[in-house]
Amino acid sequence: MPRPVYFYLAASFFMGLANTIFDVVFNFYLAERGINEGDAGVIYAIATGAMAVAVVPLLFLGRYVSQRTLLIGASVLYTVPFAGLPFVASVASASVVLSLILAGMLGLLSVGNAIAGKQVPEAARTRLFSAFFISYLGAGVIGSALVSAVSGWLHTSDLEKYRFFLLLSFLSACLMLVLRFPSARSVQQTAAAVSHEETRAPGEKRNFVTLFVAAGFLGASIALFFRFANVLFSQVYDIPVSDISLILGTDKIVSIFGAIFAPVLVKRFSLRPTAAFFGVLAVLGLLLQSLTVPLIVFVVLYLLRLLFNYCLMPLLDTVAMSGFAPARQMFSIGLRQSSFYLGGAVAAAVYGDLLDGGRWQAALWVSAGCALVGSLAMTLVRSGEAGPRPVREEKVLENA
């Protein structure tokens, strides 16, 4: 891999570290500032919505500035609001700060992945995006352990403790910002390559629609476990919060193995059958979870669901690039990110309503249906390598 790709992976690690430290303590910090769970839900709904629509100004700016400028701008947008997290004290201020962070994050995921994807051959992209998830999730494991260990050493009030960790997440984001500069080097292109980029790949319009459906339904499916895993375990088995936390603490480790498996399987099988295979496995696991099964079986199926999700994610990112001409790959990756989080936000409202009524089985069935639609839609995104421009018939006759 080229040197900028290693800086991209290092920056992804510190982005994951900043996100994890922030995620672990932010809800507790909000509670200390007098913001209850209902208001926290409003904050996350506003911020997730901002993240989903952030792709629109990103694509507009992409017409006027380089991808390098966009990446650095997104990095600054992501990093600077972290400095305000220890001082937010209302729903409005928390919503604004979190919206800016998530909007910057979508820009980093869209532009950063597009630049890194162009640095490697098409056959190596699944391995590249798997390495991204390994770096990101590995940082999550380290961040969670760091918060757990340091919390025991700090003998301060809870509010000051949470502020310390939010400051630590800001410092991690600053390191990410520094590493983004050497990772933002664009691939040098010849005039022929630029002309090749302008050629529209066959079936792009259909691919855009199919990618939007695939990413949206996959995001909707996994949102059940991303947002409501603790509620699900509590309703099904009525086990203590400490036991639930122990179960959820293993999820990132299992997810890393899922990201490792994806490029290994793509080497043996083609991309789209592999996506369909993992999608079917996810559906079967979710349906089995809806039955009355022992706790250990439910836990194993929960961890397998995360494993299958992170097998699919590198494949989804690869599909988001392979189905489109290079000139529109930043748009396709941005569409994938936006649709994934938008689908998750819509589904979260559905799951919340179902779980509020104690209908956890119905929530699992909805998740299974979304996983099936999303994985099958992935198989319908066709490779869009732009072919050479057709030679005009007049030139052919003239040469003859």
GROMACS .gro file of N, CA and C in nm, residues 162-268:
model
  321
  162TYR      N    1  -1.571   1.320   3.390
  162TYR     CA    2  -1.624   1.313   3.254
  162TYR      C    3  -1.563   1.422   3.165
  163ARG      N    4  -1.542   1.539   3.223
  163ARG     CA    5  -1.479   1.647   3.146
  163ARG      C    6  -1.336   1.610   3.106
  164PHE      N    7  -1.267   1.542   3.195
  164PHE     CA    8  -1.130   1.498   3.163
  164PHE      C    9  -1.131   1.405   3.041
  165PHE      N   10  -1.223   1.311   3.039
  165PHE     CA   11  -1.228   1.217   2.927
  165PHE      C   12  -1.273   1.285   2.798
  166LEU      N   13  -1.362   1.381   2.807
  166LEU     CA   14  -1.402   1.455   2.688
  166LEU      C   15  -1.285   1.537   2.634
  167LEU      N   16  -1.202   1.591   2.724
  167LEU     CA   17  -1.081   1.661   2.680
  167LEU      C   18  -0.984   1.563   2.614
  168LEU      N   19  -0.975   1.442   2.669
  168LEU     CA   20  -0.889   1.339   2.611
  168LEU      C   21  -0.936   1.302   2.470
  169SER      N   22  -1.066   1.297   2.450
  169SER     CA   23  -1.118   1.267   2.316
  169SER      C   24  -1.084   1.381   2.220
  170PHE      N   25  -1.083   1.506   2.269
  170PHE     CA   26  -1.043   1.620   2.185
  170PHE      C   27  -0.897   1.608   2.142
  171LEU      N   28  -0.810   1.568   2.235
  171LEU     CA   29  -0.668   1.551   2.201
  171LEU      C   30  -0.649   1.440   2.097
  172SER      N   31  -0.726   1.333   2.108
  172SER     CA   32  -0.719   1.225   2.008
  172SER      C   33  -0.764   1.276   1.872
  173ALA      N   34  -0.869   1.358   1.871
  173ALA     CA   35  -0.915   1.416   1.744
  173ALA      C   36  -0.809   1.508   1.685
  174CYS      N   37  -0.735   1.579   1.770
  174CYS     CA   38  -0.627   1.667   1.721
  174CYS      C   39  -0.517   1.585   1.654
  175LEU      N   40  -0.482   1.470   1.711
  175LEU     CA   41  -0.383   1.382   1.649
  175LEU      C   42  -0.434   1.331   1.515
  176MET      N   43  -0.564   1.300   1.510
  176MET     CA   44  -0.624   1.259   1.382
  176MET      C   45  -0.610   1.368   1.278
  177LEU      N   46  -0.635   1.493   1.319
  177LEU     CA   47  -0.626   1.606   1.227
  177LEU      C   48  -0.486   1.619   1.169
  178VAL      N   49  -0.383   1.605   1.255
  178VAL     CA   50  -0.244   1.614   1.209
  178VAL      C   51  -0.214   1.506   1.106
  179LEU      N   52  -0.263   1.384   1.130
  179LEU     CA   53  -0.235   1.272   1.040
  179LEU      C   54  -0.312   1.280   0.909
  180ARG      N   55  -0.418   1.359   0.905
  180ARG     CA   56  -0.496   1.372   0.782
  180ARG      C   57  -0.417   1.445   0.672
  181PHE      N   58  -0.327   1.534   0.709
  181PHE     CA   59  -0.254   1.610   0.608
  181PHE      C   60  -0.171   1.519   0.517
  182PRO      N   61  -0.085   1.430   0.570
  182PRO     CA   62  -0.011   1.343   0.480
  182PRO      C   63  -0.097   1.233   0.416
  183SER      N   64  -0.217   1.210   0.469
  183SER     CA   65  -0.304   1.108   0.409
  183SER      C   66  -0.386   1.164   0.294
  184ALA      N   67  -0.385   1.295   0.276
  184ALA     CA   68  -0.474   1.360   0.180
  184ALA      C   69  -0.411   1.380   0.043
  185ARG      N   70  -0.300   1.313   0.019
  185ARG     CA   71  -0.236   1.329  -0.112
  185ARG      C   72  -0.317   1.258  -0.219
  186SER      N   73  -0.358   1.331  -0.320
  186SER     CA   74  -0.435   1.272  -0.430
  186SER      C   75  -0.343   1.199  -0.525
  187VAL      N   76  -0.399   1.101  -0.593
  187VAL     CA   77  -0.322   1.025  -0.692
  187VAL      C   78  -0.295   1.113  -0.813
  188GLN      N   79  -0.170   1.113  -0.857
  188GLN     CA   80  -0.135   1.189  -0.976
  188GLN      C   81  -0.195   1.120  -1.099
  189GLN      N   82  -0.264   1.197  -1.182
  189GLN     CA   83  -0.333   1.140  -1.297
  189GLN      C   84  -0.283   1.201  -1.427
  190THR      N   85  -0.274   1.118  -1.528
  190THR     CA   86  -0.240   1.167  -1.662
  190THR      C   87  -0.364   1.227  -1.726
  191ALA      N   88  -0.343   1.296  -1.835
  191ALA     CA   89  -0.457   1.355  -1.906
  191ALA      C   90  -0.553   1.247  -1.955
  192ALA      N   91  -0.498   1.132  -1.995
  192ALA     CA   92  -0.582   1.021  -2.041
  192ALA      C   93  -0.668   0.968  -1.927
  193ALA      N   94  -0.610   0.962  -1.806
  193ALA     CA   95  -0.685   0.913  -1.691
  193ALA      C   96  -0.798   1.008  -1.654
  194VAL      N   97  -0.772   1.138  -1.663
  194VAL     CA   98  -0.876   1.236  -1.634
  194VAL      C   99  -0.989   1.224  -1.734
  195SER      N  100  -0.953   1.208  -1.863
  195SER     CA  101  -1.055   1.189  -1.966
  195SER      C  102  -1.135   1.063  -1.941
  196HIS      N  103  -1.067   0.958  -1.891
  196HIS     CA  104  -1.134   0.831  -1.861
  196HIS      C  105  -1.233   0.849  -1.746
  197GLU      N  106  -1.197   0.935  -1.647
  197GLU     CA  107  -1.286   0.959  -1.534
  197GLU      C  108  -1.417   1.022  -1.578
  198GLU      N  109  -1.410   1.106  -1.682
  198GLU     CA  110  -1.529   1.179  -1.723
  198GLU      C  111  -1.630   1.089  -1.793
  199THR      N  112  -1.588   0.971  -1.835
  199THR     CA  113  -1.678   0.879  -1.902
  199THR      C  114  -1.776   0.820  -1.802
  200ARG      N  115  -1.902   0.829  -1.829
  200ARG     CA  116  -2.003   0.776  -1.737
  200ARG      C  117  -2.003   0.624  -1.744
  201ALA      N  118  -1.995   0.560  -1.627
  201ALA     CA  119  -1.998   0.414  -1.622
  201ALA      C  120  -2.137   0.364  -1.657
  202PRO      N  121  -2.148   0.246  -1.720
  202PRO     CA  122  -2.279   0.194  -1.758
  202PRO      C  123  -2.364   0.161  -1.636
  203GLY      N  124  -2.494   0.196  -1.643
  203GLY     CA  125  -2.587   0.161  -1.536
  203GLY      C  126  -2.568   0.238  -1.407
  204GLU      N  127  -2.508   0.357  -1.412
  204GLU     CA  128  -2.480   0.430  -1.288
  204GLU      C  129  -2.607   0.474  -1.217
  205LYS      N  130  -2.706   0.519  -1.292
  205LYS     CA  131  -2.829   0.566  -1.226
  205LYS      C  132  -2.893   0.453  -1.147
  206ARG      N  133  -2.901   0.337  -1.206
  206ARG     CA  134  -2.957   0.222  -1.135
  206ARG      C  135  -2.870   0.185  -1.015
  207ASN      N  136  -2.739   0.193  -1.033
  207ASN     CA  137  -2.648   0.161  -0.923
  207ASN      C  138  -2.664   0.256  -0.805
  208PHE      N  139  -2.685   0.385  -0.834
  208PHE     CA  140  -2.705   0.482  -0.726
  208PHE      C  141  -2.829   0.447  -0.644
  209VAL      N  142  -2.938   0.415  -0.713
  209VAL     CA  143  -3.062   0.380  -0.643
  209VAL      C  144  -3.044   0.253  -0.561
  210THR      N  145  -2.982   0.153  -0.623
  210THR     CA  146  -2.963   0.025  -0.554
  210THR      C  147  -2.871   0.039  -0.434
  211LEU      N  148  -2.763   0.118  -0.449
  211LEU     CA  149  -2.671   0.140  -0.337
  211LEU      C  150  -2.742   0.212  -0.222
  212PHE      N  151  -2.826   0.310  -0.255
  212PHE     CA  152  -2.901   0.381  -0.152
  212PHE      C  153  -2.991   0.285  -0.074
  213VAL      N  154  -3.058   0.197  -0.146
  213VAL     CA  155  -3.147   0.098  -0.080
  213VAL      C  156  -3.065   0.001   0.005
  214ALA      N  157  -2.956  -0.050  -0.050
  214ALA     CA  158  -2.873  -0.146   0.021
  214ALA      C  159  -2.818  -0.088   0.150
  215ALA      N  160  -2.756   0.031   0.142
  215ALA     CA  161  -2.696   0.092   0.260
  215ALA      C  162  -2.802   0.129   0.363
  216GLY      N  163  -2.916   0.181   0.316
  216GLY     CA  164  -3.022   0.221   0.409
  216GLY      C  165  -3.078   0.104   0.487
  217PHE      N  166  -3.106  -0.007   0.420
  217PHE     CA  167  -3.163  -0.123   0.489
  217PHE      C  168  -3.061  -0.192   0.578
  218LEU      N  169  -2.935  -0.195   0.536
  218LEU     CA  170  -2.831  -0.253   0.622
  218LEU      C  171  -2.813  -0.168   0.748
  219GLY      N  172  -2.815  -0.036   0.732
  219GLY     CA  173  -2.808   0.052   0.849
  219GLY      C  174  -2.929   0.036   0.939
  220ALA      N  175  -3.046   0.017   0.880
  220ALA     CA  176  -3.168  -0.004   0.958
  220ALA      C  177  -3.162  -0.134   1.036
  221SER      N  178  -3.106  -0.238   0.975
  221SER     CA  179  -3.099  -0.368   1.042
  221SER      C  180  -3.008  -0.365   1.164
  222ILE      N  181  -2.887  -0.315   1.146
  222ILE     CA  182  -2.789  -0.320   1.256
  222ILE      C  183  -2.819  -0.217   1.364
  223ALA      N  184  -2.904  -0.117   1.335
  223ALA     CA  185  -2.937  -0.016   1.435
  223ALA      C  186  -3.000  -0.077   1.560
  224LEU      N  187  -3.067  -0.192   1.545
  224LEU     CA  188  -3.127  -0.257   1.661
  224LEU      C  189  -3.022  -0.290   1.765
  225PHE      N  190  -2.905  -0.339   1.721
  225PHE     CA  191  -2.801  -0.377   1.816
  225PHE      C  192  -2.708  -0.259   1.849
  226PHE      N  193  -2.694  -0.166   1.756
  226PHE     CA  194  -2.612  -0.048   1.785
  226PHE      C  195  -2.676   0.040   1.892
  227ARG      N  196  -2.810   0.049   1.890
  227ARG     CA  197  -2.880   0.143   1.978
  227ARG      C  198  -2.956   0.077   2.093
  228PHE      N  199  -2.999  -0.047   2.075
  228PHE     CA  200  -3.092  -0.105   2.172
  228PHE      C  201  -3.051  -0.242   2.225
  229ALA      N  202  -2.923  -0.277   2.211
  229ALA     CA  203  -2.879  -0.409   2.258
  229ALA      C  204  -2.904  -0.427   2.407
  230ASN      N  205  -2.876  -0.323   2.485
  230ASN     CA  206  -2.897  -0.334   2.630
  230ASN      C  207  -3.044  -0.351   2.664
  231VAL      N  208  -3.132  -0.277   2.594
  231VAL     CA  209  -3.276  -0.290   2.617
  231VAL      C  210  -3.324  -0.430   2.578
  232LEU      N  211  -3.272  -0.480   2.467
  232LEU     CA  212  -3.312  -0.612   2.418
  232LEU      C  213  -3.277  -0.721   2.519
  233PHE      N  214  -3.154  -0.720   2.568
  233PHE     CA  215  -3.114  -0.820   2.667
  233PHE      C  216  -3.196  -0.808   2.795
  234SER      N  217  -3.225  -0.686   2.834
  234SER     CA  218  -3.302  -0.665   2.957
  234SER      C  219  -3.444  -0.718   2.945
  235GLN      N  220  -3.507  -0.695   2.829
  235GLN     CA  221  -3.645  -0.739   2.811
  235GLN      C  222  -3.656  -0.890   2.795
  236VAL      N  223  -3.561  -0.949   2.724
  236VAL     CA  224  -3.572  -1.092   2.695
  236VAL      C  225  -3.535  -1.177   2.816
  237TYR      N  226  -3.432  -1.136   2.889
  237TYR     CA  227  -3.379  -1.223   2.995
  237TYR      C  228  -3.379  -1.158   3.133
  238ASP      N  229  -3.409  -1.028   3.144
  238ASP     CA  230  -3.417  -0.962   3.273
  238ASP      C  231  -3.291  -0.987   3.357
  239ILE      N  232  -3.176  -0.960   3.297
  239ILE     CA  233  -3.049  -0.981   3.367
  239ILE      C  234  -2.994  -0.846   3.413
  240PRO      N  235  -2.905  -0.844   3.512
  240PRO     CA  236  -2.854  -0.718   3.566
  240PRO      C  237  -2.776  -0.638   3.461
  241VAL      N  238  -2.770  -0.506   3.485
  241VAL     CA  239  -2.699  -0.417   3.393
  241VAL      C  240  -2.550  -0.454   3.387
  242SER      N  241  -2.492  -0.496   3.499
  242SER     CA  242  -2.350  -0.532   3.500
  242SER      C  243  -2.322  -0.649   3.407
  243ASP      N  244  -2.412  -0.747   3.405
  243ASP     CA  245  -2.395  -0.862   3.315
  243ASP      C  246  -2.412  -0.820   3.169
  244ILE      N  247  -2.508  -0.730   3.143
  244ILE     CA  248  -2.528  -0.681   3.006
  244ILE      C  249  -2.403  -0.606   2.959
  245SER      N  250  -2.346  -0.523   3.045
  245SER     CA  251  -2.225  -0.448   3.009
  245SER      C  252  -2.109  -0.543   2.977
  246LEU      N  253  -2.100  -0.653   3.052
  246LEU     CA  254  -1.994  -0.751   3.026
  246LEU      C  255  -2.012  -0.814   2.888
  247ILE      N  256  -2.135  -0.843   2.851
  247ILE     CA  257  -2.163  -0.902   2.719
  247ILE      C  258  -2.130  -0.802   2.609
  248LEU      N  259  -2.177  -0.678   2.628
  248LEU     CA  260  -2.156  -0.576   2.524
  248LEU      C  261  -2.010  -0.536   2.511
  249GLY      N  262  -1.931  -0.561   2.615
  249GLY     CA  263  -1.790  -0.525   2.610
  249GLY      C  264  -1.708  -0.607   2.513
  250THR      N  265  -1.761  -0.721   2.472
  250THR     CA  266  -1.688  -0.809   2.379
  250THR      C  267  -1.722  -0.780   2.233
  251ASP      N  268  -1.817  -0.689   2.209
  251ASP     CA  269  -1.867  -0.674   2.072
  251ASP      C  270  -1.763  -0.622   1.975
  252LYS      N  271  -1.679  -0.528   2.017
  252LYS     CA  272  -1.580  -0.472   1.924
  252LYS      C  273  -1.474  -0.575   1.887
  253ILE      N  274  -1.437  -0.661   1.981
  253ILE     CA  275  -1.337  -0.764   1.951
  253ILE      C  276  -1.390  -0.859   1.845
  254VAL      N  277  -1.515  -0.902   1.861
  254VAL     CA  278  -1.577  -0.990   1.762
  254VAL      C  279  -1.590  -0.918   1.628
  255SER      N  280  -1.625  -0.790   1.631
  255SER     CA  281  -1.640  -0.714   1.508
  255SER      C  282  -1.509  -0.705   1.430
  256ILE      N  283  -1.397  -0.696   1.501
  256ILE     CA  284  -1.267  -0.692   1.434
  256ILE      C  285  -1.245  -0.820   1.353
  257PHE      N  286  -1.282  -0.934   1.409
  257PHE     CA  287  -1.267  -1.060   1.335
  257PHE      C  288  -1.355  -1.060   1.209
  258GLY      N  289  -1.472  -0.999   1.218
  258GLY     CA  290  -1.557  -0.988   1.099
  258GLY      C  291  -1.489  -0.910   0.989
  259ALA      N  292  -1.423  -0.799   1.026
  259ALA     CA  293  -1.351  -0.719   0.927
  259ALA      C  294  -1.233  -0.794   0.869
  260ILE      N  295  -1.171  -0.882   0.948
  260ILE     CA  296  -1.058  -0.962   0.900
  260ILE      C  297  -1.103  -1.065   0.798
  261PHE      N  298  -1.220  -1.124   0.821
  261PHE     CA  299  -1.268  -1.232   0.734
  261PHE      C  300  -1.304  -1.184   0.595
  262ALA      N  301  -1.354  -1.060   0.582
  262ALA     CA  302  -1.408  -1.014   0.454
  262ALA      C  303  -1.309  -1.027   0.338
  263PRO      N  304  -1.186  -0.972   0.346
  263PRO     CA  305  -1.095  -0.984   0.231
  263PRO      C  306  -1.049  -1.127   0.208
  264VAL      N  307  -1.044  -1.208   0.312
  264VAL     CA  308  -1.003  -1.348   0.295
  264VAL      C  309  -1.105  -1.422   0.210
  265LEU      N  310  -1.234  -1.399   0.238
  265LEU     CA  311  -1.338  -1.468   0.163
  265LEU      C  312  -1.352  -1.415   0.020
  266VAL      N  313  -1.330  -1.283   0.005
  266VAL     CA  314  -1.340  -1.226  -0.129
  266VAL      C  315  -1.232  -1.282  -0.222
  267LYS      N  316  -1.119  -1.322  -0.164
  267LYS     CA  317  -1.014  -1.385  -0.244
  267LYS      C  318  -1.060  -1.518  -0.302
  268ARG      N  319  -1.142  -1.589  -0.225
  268ARG     CA  320  -1.187  -1.722  -0.268
  268ARG      C  321  -1.317  -1.716  -0.348
   0.00000   0.00000   0.00000
